CSV table of C-alpha atoms in Angstrom, one decimal:
chain,number,residue,atom,x,y,z
A,2,UNK,CA,41.9,-5.6,-38.2
A,3,UNK,CA,40.0,-4.1,-41.1
A,4,UNK,CA,38.4,-0.7,-40.7
A,5,UNK,CA,35.2,-1.9,-42.2
A,6,UNK,CA,32.2,-2.4,-39.9
A,7,UNK,CA,29.1,-4.5,-40.4
A,8,UNK,CA,26.6,-1.6,-40.6
A,9,UNK,CA,28.9,0.7,-42.7
A,10,UNK,CA,26.6,2.5,-45.2
A,11,UNK,CA,23.5,2.1,-43.2
A,12,UNK,CA,21.9,5.5,-42.3
A,13,UNK,CA,19.5,6.1,-39.4
A,14,UNK,CA,17.4,9.1,-38.8
A,15,UNK,CA,16.9,9.1,-35.0
A,16,UNK,CA,13.9,11.2,-33.8
A,17,UNK,CA,13.8,9.5,-30.4
A,18,UNK,CA,14.5,11.0,-27.0
A,19,UNK,CA,15.7,10.0,-23.5
A,20,UNK,CA,17.1,6.4,-23.4
A,21,UNK,CA,15.1,3.6,-24.9
A,22,UNK,CA,15.4,4.9,-28.5
A,23,UNK,CA,18.8,6.6,-28.4
A,24,UNK,CA,20.3,3.7,-26.6
A,25,UNK,CA,19.3,1.4,-29.4
A,26,UNK,CA,20.6,3.7,-32.1
A,27,UNK,CA,23.9,4.0,-30.3
A,28,UNK,CA,24.3,0.2,-30.6
A,29,UNK,CA,23.8,0.5,-34.3
A,30,UNK,CA,26.2,3.4,-34.4
A,31,UNK,CA,28.8,1.4,-32.6
A,32,UNK,CA,28.4,-1.2,-35.4
A,33,UNK,CA,29.1,1.4,-38.0
A,34,UNK,CA,25.7,2.9,-38.9
A,35,UNK,CA,25.6,6.6,-39.7
A,36,UNK,CA,23.1,7.9,-37.0
A,37,UNK,CA,21.8,11.4,-37.3
A,38,UNK,CA,19.9,12.7,-34.3
A,39,UNK,CA,17.0,15.0,-35.3
A,40,UNK,CA,16.4,17.3,-32.4
A,41,UNK,CA,14.1,20.2,-32.2
A,42,UNK,CA,15.6,23.7,-32.0
A,43,UNK,CA,16.5,24.6,-28.4
A,44,UNK,CA,16.2,20.9,-27.5
A,45,UNK,CA,13.5,18.5,-26.6
A,46,UNK,CA,15.5,15.7,-25.2
A,47,UNK,CA,15.1,15.7,-21.4
A,48,UNK,CA,18.5,13.9,-21.0
A,49,UNK,CA,20.3,17.1,-22.0
A,50,UNK,CA,18.8,18.8,-19.0
A,51,UNK,CA,19.6,16.1,-16.3
A,52,UNK,CA,22.4,16.6,-13.8
A,53,UNK,CA,25.3,16.2,-13.2
A,54,UNK,CA,26.8,18.6,-15.8
A,55,UNK,CA,30.3,19.3,-17.1
A,56,UNK,CA,30.5,22.9,-18.4
A,57,UNK,CA,26.8,22.7,-19.2
A,58,UNK,CA,26.8,19.3,-20.9
A,59,UNK,CA,24.8,16.5,-19.2
A,60,UNK,CA,26.8,13.4,-18.4
A,61,UNK,CA,23.5,11.5,-18.6
A,62,UNK,CA,23.2,12.4,-22.2
A,63,UNK,CA,26.7,10.9,-22.8
A,64,UNK,CA,25.4,7.4,-22.0
A,65,UNK,CA,23.3,6.9,-25.1
A,66,UNK,CA,24.7,9.2,-27.8
A,67,UNK,CA,28.3,8.4,-28.8
A,68,UNK,CA,29.1,8.0,-32.5
A,69,UNK,CA,26.2,10.2,-33.6
A,70,UNK,CA,25.6,13.5,-35.4
A,71,UNK,CA,23.0,16.1,-34.2
A,72,UNK,CA,20.9,18.2,-36.4
A,73,UNK,CA,18.4,20.8,-35.1
A,74,UNK,CA,15.2,20.7,-37.1
A,75,UNK,CA,11.6,21.8,-36.4
A,76,UNK,CA,9.4,19.1,-38.0
A,77,UNK,CA,6.3,21.1,-37.3
A,78,UNK,CA,7.4,23.7,-39.9
A,79,UNK,CA,7.0,22.9,-43.6
A,80,UNK,CA,10.6,23.7,-44.4
A,81,UNK,CA,11.8,21.5,-41.6
A,82,UNK,CA,9.7,18.6,-42.9
A,83,UNK,CA,11.1,19.2,-46.4
A,84,UNK,CA,14.7,19.0,-45.1
A,85,UNK,CA,13.8,15.8,-43.2
A,86,UNK,CA,12.4,14.2,-46.4
A,87,UNK,CA,15.6,15.2,-48.3
A,88,UNK,CA,17.6,13.3,-45.6
A,89,UNK,CA,15.1,10.4,-45.8
A,90,UNK,CA,15.9,9.7,-49.5
A,91,UNK,CA,19.3,8.3,-48.4
A,92,UNK,CA,18.1,6.8,-45.2
A,93,UNK,CA,17.5,3.1,-44.3
A,94,UNK,CA,15.8,3.6,-40.9
A,95,UNK,CA,13.7,6.1,-39.0
A,96,UNK,CA,13.5,5.6,-35.3
A,97,UNK,CA,11.0,7.5,-33.2
A,98,UNK,CA,9.4,7.4,-29.7
A,99,UNK,CA,6.7,10.1,-29.9
A,100,UNK,CA,3.4,9.4,-28.3
A,101,UNK,CA,1.2,7.1,-30.5
A,102,UNK,CA,-0.3,9.1,-33.4
A,103,UNK,CA,2.2,12.0,-33.3
A,104,UNK,CA,4.1,10.9,-36.4
A,105,UNK,CA,0.8,10.8,-38.3
A,106,UNK,CA,-0.1,14.3,-37.2
A,107,UNK,CA,3.3,15.5,-38.5
A,108,UNK,CA,2.5,13.9,-41.8
A,109,UNK,CA,5.5,11.5,-41.4
A,110,UNK,CA,3.8,8.2,-40.7
A,111,UNK,CA,4.8,5.0,-42.6
A,112,UNK,CA,2.5,5.7,-45.6
A,113,UNK,CA,4.0,9.1,-46.1
A,114,UNK,CA,7.6,7.9,-45.6
A,115,UNK,CA,7.1,5.2,-48.2
A,116,UNK,CA,6.4,7.8,-50.8
A,117,UNK,CA,9.9,9.1,-50.5
A,118,UNK,CA,11.7,5.8,-49.6
A,119,UNK,CA,9.7,2.8,-50.6
A,120,UNK,CA,11.8,0.3,-48.5
A,121,UNK,CA,12.2,2.4,-45.4
A,122,UNK,CA,12.3,0.8,-42.0
A,123,UNK,CA,10.3,2.6,-39.3
A,124,UNK,CA,10.7,1.7,-35.7
A,125,UNK,CA,8.2,3.2,-33.2
A,126,UNK,CA,8.9,2.9,-29.5
A,127,UNK,CA,6.1,3.8,-27.2
A,128,UNK,CA,5.0,3.1,-23.6
A,129,UNK,CA,2.2,0.7,-24.5
A,130,UNK,CA,2.3,0.1,-28.3
A,131,UNK,CA,0.2,1.4,-31.2
A,132,UNK,CA,-3.0,-0.5,-30.2
A,133,UNK,CA,-5.0,-1.2,-27.0
A,134,UNK,CA,-6.8,1.1,-24.4
A,135,UNK,CA,-3.5,2.5,-23.1
A,136,UNK,CA,-2.0,3.3,-26.5
A,137,UNK,CA,-2.2,7.1,-25.9
A,138,UNK,CA,-0.6,7.0,-22.4
A,139,UNK,CA,2.9,8.3,-21.9
A,140,UNK,CA,5.6,5.7,-21.1
A,141,UNK,CA,8.3,6.4,-18.5
A,142,UNK,CA,10.6,3.8,-17.1
A,143,UNK,CA,9.5,4.0,-13.4
A,144,UNK,CA,5.8,3.8,-14.5
A,145,UNK,CA,6.6,0.7,-16.5
A,146,UNK,CA,8.5,-0.8,-13.6
A,147,UNK,CA,5.3,-0.2,-11.5
A,148,UNK,CA,2.6,-1.2,-13.9
A,149,UNK,CA,4.6,-4.1,-15.4
A,150,UNK,CA,5.1,-5.9,-12.0
A,151,UNK,CA,8.8,-5.3,-11.5
A,152,UNK,CA,8.5,-3.1,-8.5
A,153,UNK,CA,6.1,-5.5,-6.8
A,154,UNK,CA,8.8,-8.2,-6.7
A,155,UNK,CA,11.6,-5.9,-5.8
A,156,UNK,CA,12.4,-4.9,-2.3
A,157,UNK,CA,12.1,-6.5,1.2
A,158,UNK,CA,8.9,-8.2,2.4
A,159,UNK,CA,8.3,-5.7,5.2
A,160,UNK,CA,9.1,-2.7,2.9
A,161,UNK,CA,7.4,-1.0,0.0
A,162,UNK,CA,7.6,-2.0,-3.6
A,163,UNK,CA,10.9,-0.7,-4.9
A,164,UNK,CA,12.1,0.7,-8.2
A,165,UNK,CA,15.3,-0.7,-9.6
A,166,UNK,CA,18.0,2.0,-9.2
A,167,UNK,CA,18.6,2.3,-13.0
A,168,UNK,CA,16.1,2.9,-15.9
A,169,UNK,CA,16.1,-0.9,-16.5
A,170,UNK,CA,13.1,-1.1,-18.8
A,171,UNK,CA,14.5,1.7,-21.0
A,172,UNK,CA,17.8,-0.1,-21.2
A,173,UNK,CA,16.2,-3.5,-22.0
A,174,UNK,CA,14.0,-1.8,-24.7
A,175,UNK,CA,17.1,-0.1,-26.3
A,176,UNK,CA,18.5,-3.6,-26.9
A,177,UNK,CA,15.3,-4.8,-28.4
A,178,UNK,CA,15.4,-1.7,-30.6
A,179,UNK,CA,18.7,-2.7,-32.0
A,180,UNK,CA,17.7,-6.4,-32.4
A,181,UNK,CA,14.5,-5.5,-34.1
A,182,UNK,CA,16.1,-3.1,-36.6
A,183,UNK,CA,18.9,-5.6,-37.4
A,184,UNK,CA,16.2,-8.2,-38.1
A,185,UNK,CA,14.2,-5.7,-40.2
A,186,UNK,CA,17.3,-4.9,-42.3
A,187,UNK,CA,17.8,-8.6,-43.0
A,188,UNK,CA,14.1,-9.0,-44.0
A,189,UNK,CA,14.1,-5.8,-46.1
A,190,UNK,CA,17.1,-7.2,-48.0
A,191,UNK,CA,15.3,-10.4,-48.6
A,192,UNK,CA,11.9,-8.9,-49.7
A,193,UNK,CA,12.7,-5.3,-50.9
A,194,UNK,CA,9.7,-4.1,-48.9
A,195,UNK,CA,9.3,-1.6,-46.1
A,196,UNK,CA,9.3,-2.8,-42.5
A,197,UNK,CA,7.4,-1.4,-39.5
A,198,UNK,CA,8.4,-2.2,-35.9
A,199,UNK,CA,5.9,-1.5,-33.1
A,200,UNK,CA,7.9,-1.8,-29.8
A,201,UNK,CA,6.5,-1.0,-26.4
A,202,UNK,CA,8.2,-0.7,-23.0
A,203,UNK,CA,5.2,-2.4,-21.4
A,204,UNK,CA,5.7,-5.6,-23.4
A,205,UNK,CA,9.5,-5.5,-23.0
A,206,UNK,CA,8.9,-5.4,-19.2
A,207,UNK,CA,6.4,-8.2,-19.3
A,208,UNK,CA,8.9,-10.4,-21.3
A,209,UNK,CA,11.5,-9.7,-18.6
A,210,UNK,CA,9.3,-11.1,-15.9
A,211,UNK,CA,10.9,-14.4,-16.9
A,212,UNK,CA,10.4,-17.1,-14.2
A,213,UNK,CA,8.1,-14.9,-12.2
A,214,UNK,CA,5.8,-14.6,-15.2
A,215,UNK,CA,6.0,-18.2,-16.1
A,216,UNK,CA,5.3,-19.4,-12.5
A,217,UNK,CA,2.1,-17.3,-12.4
A,218,UNK,CA,0.9,-18.3,-15.9
A,219,UNK,CA,1.5,-22.1,-15.3
A,220,UNK,CA,0.9,-22.5,-11.6
A,221,UNK,CA,-1.0,-19.4,-10.5
A,222,UNK,CA,1.8,-18.5,-8.1
A,223,UNK,CA,2.0,-14.8,-7.3
A,224,UNK,CA,5.6,-14.0,-6.4
A,225,UNK,CA,6.2,-11.6,-3.6
A,226,UNK,CA,9.2,-9.5,-2.5
A,227,UNK,CA,11.9,-11.5,-0.9
A,228,UNK,CA,14.6,-8.8,-0.7
A,229,UNK,CA,18.0,-10.1,-1.8
A,230,UNK,CA,16.9,-13.7,-1.6
A,231,UNK,CA,15.6,-15.8,-4.4
A,232,UNK,CA,12.0,-17.0,-4.3
A,233,UNK,CA,12.8,-20.5,-5.5
A,234,UNK,CA,16.5,-21.1,-4.7
A,235,UNK,CA,18.4,-21.3,-1.4
A,236,UNK,CA,21.0,-20.1,-0.6
A,237,UNK,CA,20.9,-17.5,-3.3
A,238,UNK,CA,21.2,-14.3,-1.4
A,239,UNK,CA,23.3,-11.6,0.3
A,240,UNK,CA,25.0,-12.3,3.6
A,241,UNK,CA,26.7,-9.7,5.8
A,242,UNK,CA,30.4,-10.2,6.3
A,243,UNK,CA,32.6,-8.5,8.8
A,244,UNK,CA,33.2,-5.5,6.4
A,245,UNK,CA,30.5,-5.5,3.6
A,246,UNK,CA,27.9,-7.8,2.1
A,247,UNK,CA,28.6,-10.7,-0.2
A,248,UNK,CA,26.2,-12.3,-2.7
A,249,UNK,CA,26.3,-16.1,-2.8
A,250,UNK,CA,24.5,-18.2,-5.5
A,251,UNK,CA,24.2,-21.9,-4.9
A,252,UNK,CA,22.2,-22.7,-7.9
A,253,UNK,CA,22.2,-26.5,-7.4
A,254,UNK,CA,22.9,-29.2,-4.8
A,255,UNK,CA,26.5,-29.7,-5.9
A,256,UNK,CA,27.3,-26.1,-5.4
A,257,UNK,CA,25.6,-26.1,-2.0
A,258,UNK,CA,27.7,-29.1,-1.0
A,259,UNK,CA,30.9,-27.2,-2.0
A,260,UNK,CA,29.6,-24.2,0.0
A,261,UNK,CA,29.1,-26.4,3.0
A,262,UNK,CA,32.7,-27.6,2.8
A,263,UNK,CA,34.1,-24.0,2.7
A,264,UNK,CA,31.9,-23.2,5.7
A,265,UNK,CA,33.2,-26.3,7.5
A,266,UNK,CA,29.7,-27.6,7.8
A,267,UNK,CA,29.9,-30.9,5.9
A,268,UNK,CA,27.1,-32.3,8.0
A,269,UNK,CA,24.6,-30.0,6.2
A,270,UNK,CA,25.2,-31.9,3.0
A,271,UNK,CA,23.2,-34.9,4.2
A,272,UNK,CA,20.9,-33.1,6.6
A,273,UNK,CA,17.3,-33.9,5.4
A,274,UNK,CA,16.3,-30.3,6.0
A,275,UNK,CA,18.9,-29.1,3.5
A,276,UNK,CA,19.6,-32.1,1.2
A,277,UNK,CA,17.7,-30.7,-1.8
A,278,UNK,CA,16.9,-27.3,-3.0
A,279,UNK,CA,13.2,-27.8,-2.3
A,280,UNK,CA,14.1,-28.8,1.2
A,281,UNK,CA,16.3,-25.7,1.6
A,282,UNK,CA,13.5,-23.4,0.4
A,283,UNK,CA,11.1,-25.0,2.9
A,284,UNK,CA,13.7,-24.4,5.7
A,285,UNK,CA,14.9,-21.1,4.4
A,286,UNK,CA,14.8,-19.2,7.7
A,287,UNK,CA,16.7,-21.9,9.6
A,288,UNK,CA,19.4,-22.4,7.1
A,289,UNK,CA,19.9,-18.7,6.3
A,290,UNK,CA,20.3,-17.9,10.0
A,291,UNK,CA,23.0,-20.6,10.4
A,292,UNK,CA,24.9,-19.4,7.4
A,293,UNK,CA,24.7,-15.7,8.5
A,294,UNK,CA,26.3,-16.6,11.8
A,295,UNK,CA,29.3,-18.0,10.0
A,296,UNK,CA,29.6,-15.4,7.2
A,297,UNK,CA,29.9,-12.5,9.6
A,298,UNK,CA,33.2,-13.9,11.0
A,299,UNK,CA,35.3,-13.0,7.9
A,300,UNK,CA,35.6,-10.2,5.3
A,301,UNK,CA,33.8,-10.4,2.0
A,302,UNK,CA,37.1,-10.8,0.1
A,303,UNK,CA,38.2,-13.6,2.4
A,304,UNK,CA,35.0,-15.5,1.7
A,305,UNK,CA,35.1,-14.7,-2.0
A,306,UNK,CA,38.7,-16.1,-2.3
A,307,UNK,CA,37.7,-19.4,-0.6
A,308,UNK,CA,34.5,-19.8,-2.5
A,309,UNK,CA,36.1,-19.0,-5.8
A,310,UNK,CA,38.7,-21.8,-5.3
A,311,UNK,CA,35.9,-24.4,-5.3
A,312,UNK,CA,33.7,-22.7,-8.0
A,313,UNK,CA,30.9,-21.3,-5.9
A,314,UNK,CA,29.6,-18.1,-7.5
A,315,UNK,CA,30.0,-15.2,-5.2
A,316,UNK,CA,30.8,-11.5,-5.2
A,317,UNK,CA,31.1,-8.6,-2.8
A,318,UNK,CA,28.5,-5.8,-3.1
A,319,UNK,CA,30.6,-3.0,-4.6
A,320,UNK,CA,29.8,0.7,-4.8
A,321,UNK,CA,30.3,2.5,-8.1
A,322,UNK,CA,33.9,3.5,-7.3
A,323,UNK,CA,34.8,-0.1,-6.4
A,324,UNK,CA,33.2,-1.3,-9.7
A,325,UNK,CA,35.4,0.8,-11.9
A,326,UNK,CA,38.5,0.0,-9.8
A,327,UNK,CA,37.8,-3.7,-10.0
A,328,UNK,CA,40.7,-5.7,-11.5
A,329,UNK,CA,38.4,-7.4,-14.0
A,330,UNK,CA,37.1,-4.0,-15.2
A,331,UNK,CA,40.7,-2.8,-15.7
A,332,UNK,CA,41.8,-6.0,-17.4
A,333,UNK,CA,38.9,-5.8,-19.9
A,334,UNK,CA,39.5,-2.1,-20.4
A,335,UNK,CA,35.8,-1.3,-20.0
A,336,UNK,CA,36.4,2.4,-19.8
A,337,UNK,CA,37.6,4.5,-22.8
A,338,UNK,CA,38.6,8.1,-23.3
A,339,UNK,CA,36.6,9.8,-26.1
A,340,UNK,CA,37.2,13.2,-27.6
A,341,UNK,CA,34.3,15.7,-27.1
A,342,UNK,CA,34.2,18.8,-29.2
A,343,UNK,CA,33.7,21.1,-26.2
A,344,UNK,CA,35.1,19.2,-23.2
A,345,UNK,CA,38.1,17.5,-24.7
A,346,UNK,CA,38.6,14.0,-23.4
A,347,UNK,CA,35.7,12.4,-21.5
A,348,UNK,CA,35.4,8.9,-20.1
A,349,UNK,CA,32.7,6.5,-21.3
A,350,UNK,CA,31.9,2.8,-20.7
A,351,UNK,CA,32.7,0.9,-23.9
A,352,UNK,CA,30.3,-1.2,-25.8
A,353,UNK,CA,30.3,-4.7,-24.2
A,354,UNK,CA,30.3,-6.3,-27.7
A,355,UNK,CA,33.6,-8.0,-28.3
A,356,UNK,CA,34.2,-9.9,-31.5
A,357,UNK,CA,37.3,-10.4,-33.6
A,358,UNK,CA,35.6,-9.1,-36.8
A,359,UNK,CA,32.8,-6.7,-35.7
A,360,UNK,CA,35.3,-3.9,-35.2
A,361,UNK,CA,33.3,-2.0,-32.6
A,362,UNK,CA,34.8,1.4,-32.0
A,363,UNK,CA,33.9,4.9,-30.7
A,364,UNK,CA,34.8,7.3,-33.5
A,365,UNK,CA,33.1,10.4,-32.0
A,366,UNK,CA,31.9,11.6,-28.7
A,367,UNK,CA,28.3,12.6,-27.9
A,368,UNK,CA,27.3,15.6,-30.1
A,369,UNK,CA,26.4,19.0,-28.9
A,370,UNK,CA,22.8,20.1,-29.7
A,371,UNK,CA,22.8,20.9,-33.5
A,372,UNK,CA,26.5,20.4,-33.8
A,373,UNK,CA,26.2,19.0,-37.4
A,374,UNK,CA,23.3,21.1,-38.7
A,375,UNK,CA,25.3,23.2,-41.0
A,376,UNK,CA,27.4,20.3,-42.2
A,377,UNK,CA,24.4,18.2,-43.2
A,378,UNK,CA,22.6,21.2,-44.8
A,379,UNK,CA,25.6,21.9,-46.9
A,380,UNK,CA,25.7,18.3,-48.0
A,381,UNK,CA,22.1,18.7,-49.2
A,382,UNK,CA,23.1,21.7,-51.3
A,383,UNK,CA,22.0,24.5,-49.0
A,384,UNK,CA,24.0,27.7,-49.2
A,385,UNK,CA,25.1,29.8,-46.2
A,386,UNK,CA,22.5,32.5,-46.9
A,387,UNK,CA,19.8,29.9,-47.1
A,388,UNK,CA,21.0,28.4,-43.8
A,389,UNK,CA,20.9,31.8,-42.1
A,390,UNK,CA,17.4,32.3,-43.3
A,391,UNK,CA,16.3,29.0,-41.9
A,392,UNK,CA,17.7,30.1,-38.5
A,393,UNK,CA,15.8,33.3,-38.7
A,394,UNK,CA,12.6,31.4,-39.4
A,395,UNK,CA,13.2,29.0,-36.5
A,396,UNK,CA,13.5,25.9,-38.7
A,397,UNK,CA,16.9,25.2,-37.3
A,398,UNK,CA,18.7,26.4,-34.2
A,399,UNK,CA,19.6,30.0,-33.7
A,400,UNK,CA,23.4,29.5,-33.9
A,401,UNK,CA,25.9,26.9,-35.1
A,402,UNK,CA,26.6,24.7,-32.1
A,403,UNK,CA,30.1,23.8,-33.4
A,404,UNK,CA,31.2,27.2,-32.2
A,405,UNK,CA,32.2,26.5,-28.6
C-alpha cells in the first residue's frame, strides 16, 4: 500500500472545541490532512477537563483528537492574531465553533481571512446557525436533543423524555463537518474562490428525525415514545430472554414468517391479526405478549443462533465490555494501540473507514495542550528568545508542553 493519503498537503487550522468540530477535523486528519488545533493558553476545551483521567489526561479528549498538533495561542492578543495569520497563509481550512459573531469580534471573520488567503474555506459550527432568532444562543448536545425533538421520541411511554446516552447530535454534526469541508475543497478547486460553511447542530438534528419528521410533515402524525419498540413496524423491538435482552427486527412480512418458524408458531403466518405489518402494528400488544412468553424460555445467544441461521436480524443487548470482546470487533480489529507522548501506549477505536486505497491510519496520539507550540513557531521563523517573550506576555502557554 502506498504511503500517500487523499488529503496529504491539506492544512486545517482548528479553532473548535468539545466534539462536533474536533470530531470532524479528526476525520480529515485520518485522511491525511495536517490539522493544527489552536487552543487558548491554559486551555479552553472543556473535553480536557472531563473524567475519567489517566495521569491527568482526559480519555474523553482522546476520542476526537488523534492525528493532530496542538498550539497554544491567545487570539485576543494582537501578537497571537499575527501568528495565527502567519499560519493562515499556508492553510486551506479554518474550522471554528465559537458563538455566532465571535470570530468577527476577533477580527478573523471571512472577509478578514480572505485578505490573507483569498481561497480560504471557513467552516462555522454553531448551535442554531448564523441567522434566525436563536443565532446567539449556545448549542450543547443535550439541549439540541431536547429542542430538536429527539428526546420526545426516546424513552418509554410511561416515562419521561430521555436523552440518548451519547452526544449523538455532536457526533452526527462532526460527520457533516467532514462532508461539507470535503465538498468545499472540491468546489474551491473548481472555482478558485473562498467557501463558507454555516453548519448548525439544530439543523443536523432536524435532518436526523428521518421517518419521524417525514411522517409529521406529510400526514400530521406526531410520533410518541414507544420505548424499544418501533412506531411503525412490529415486531421490531427488544424481548427479554432467560439471561439478557435481545433485539429482534422483522422489517417485512417474509422476515416475520421466518421468525414464526423459529418460534414454532407457523400458524401466525396466516393469522389475519398478524398477516401484514399493518395488521401487526394494529395488534401490537397481543402479538408482543405472545412472543415475550416464548423468548423468555431460552438465552439470548441461543435465540440469536437460531434466528441467524434463517437470516432474521437480531442481536443481544451488550454492555460496553461485551462490545469490545465481541468476536466481530476482534476480527475487524476495531481497537488500535497508539503512542501518546506522555502515557505511552493508549487504546483508541479505529476509524470505521476501510478502503483499499484511502490508507487511513493513526500516525500520532491526541496531543498534549500546546505540545507543538514551539515546533510551529520555529517553523515560522521565531527564535527561542522571541518564544520565551511570547510566553511572558501570555500570548502562548507558560511552558513547553512537550516536557512531560
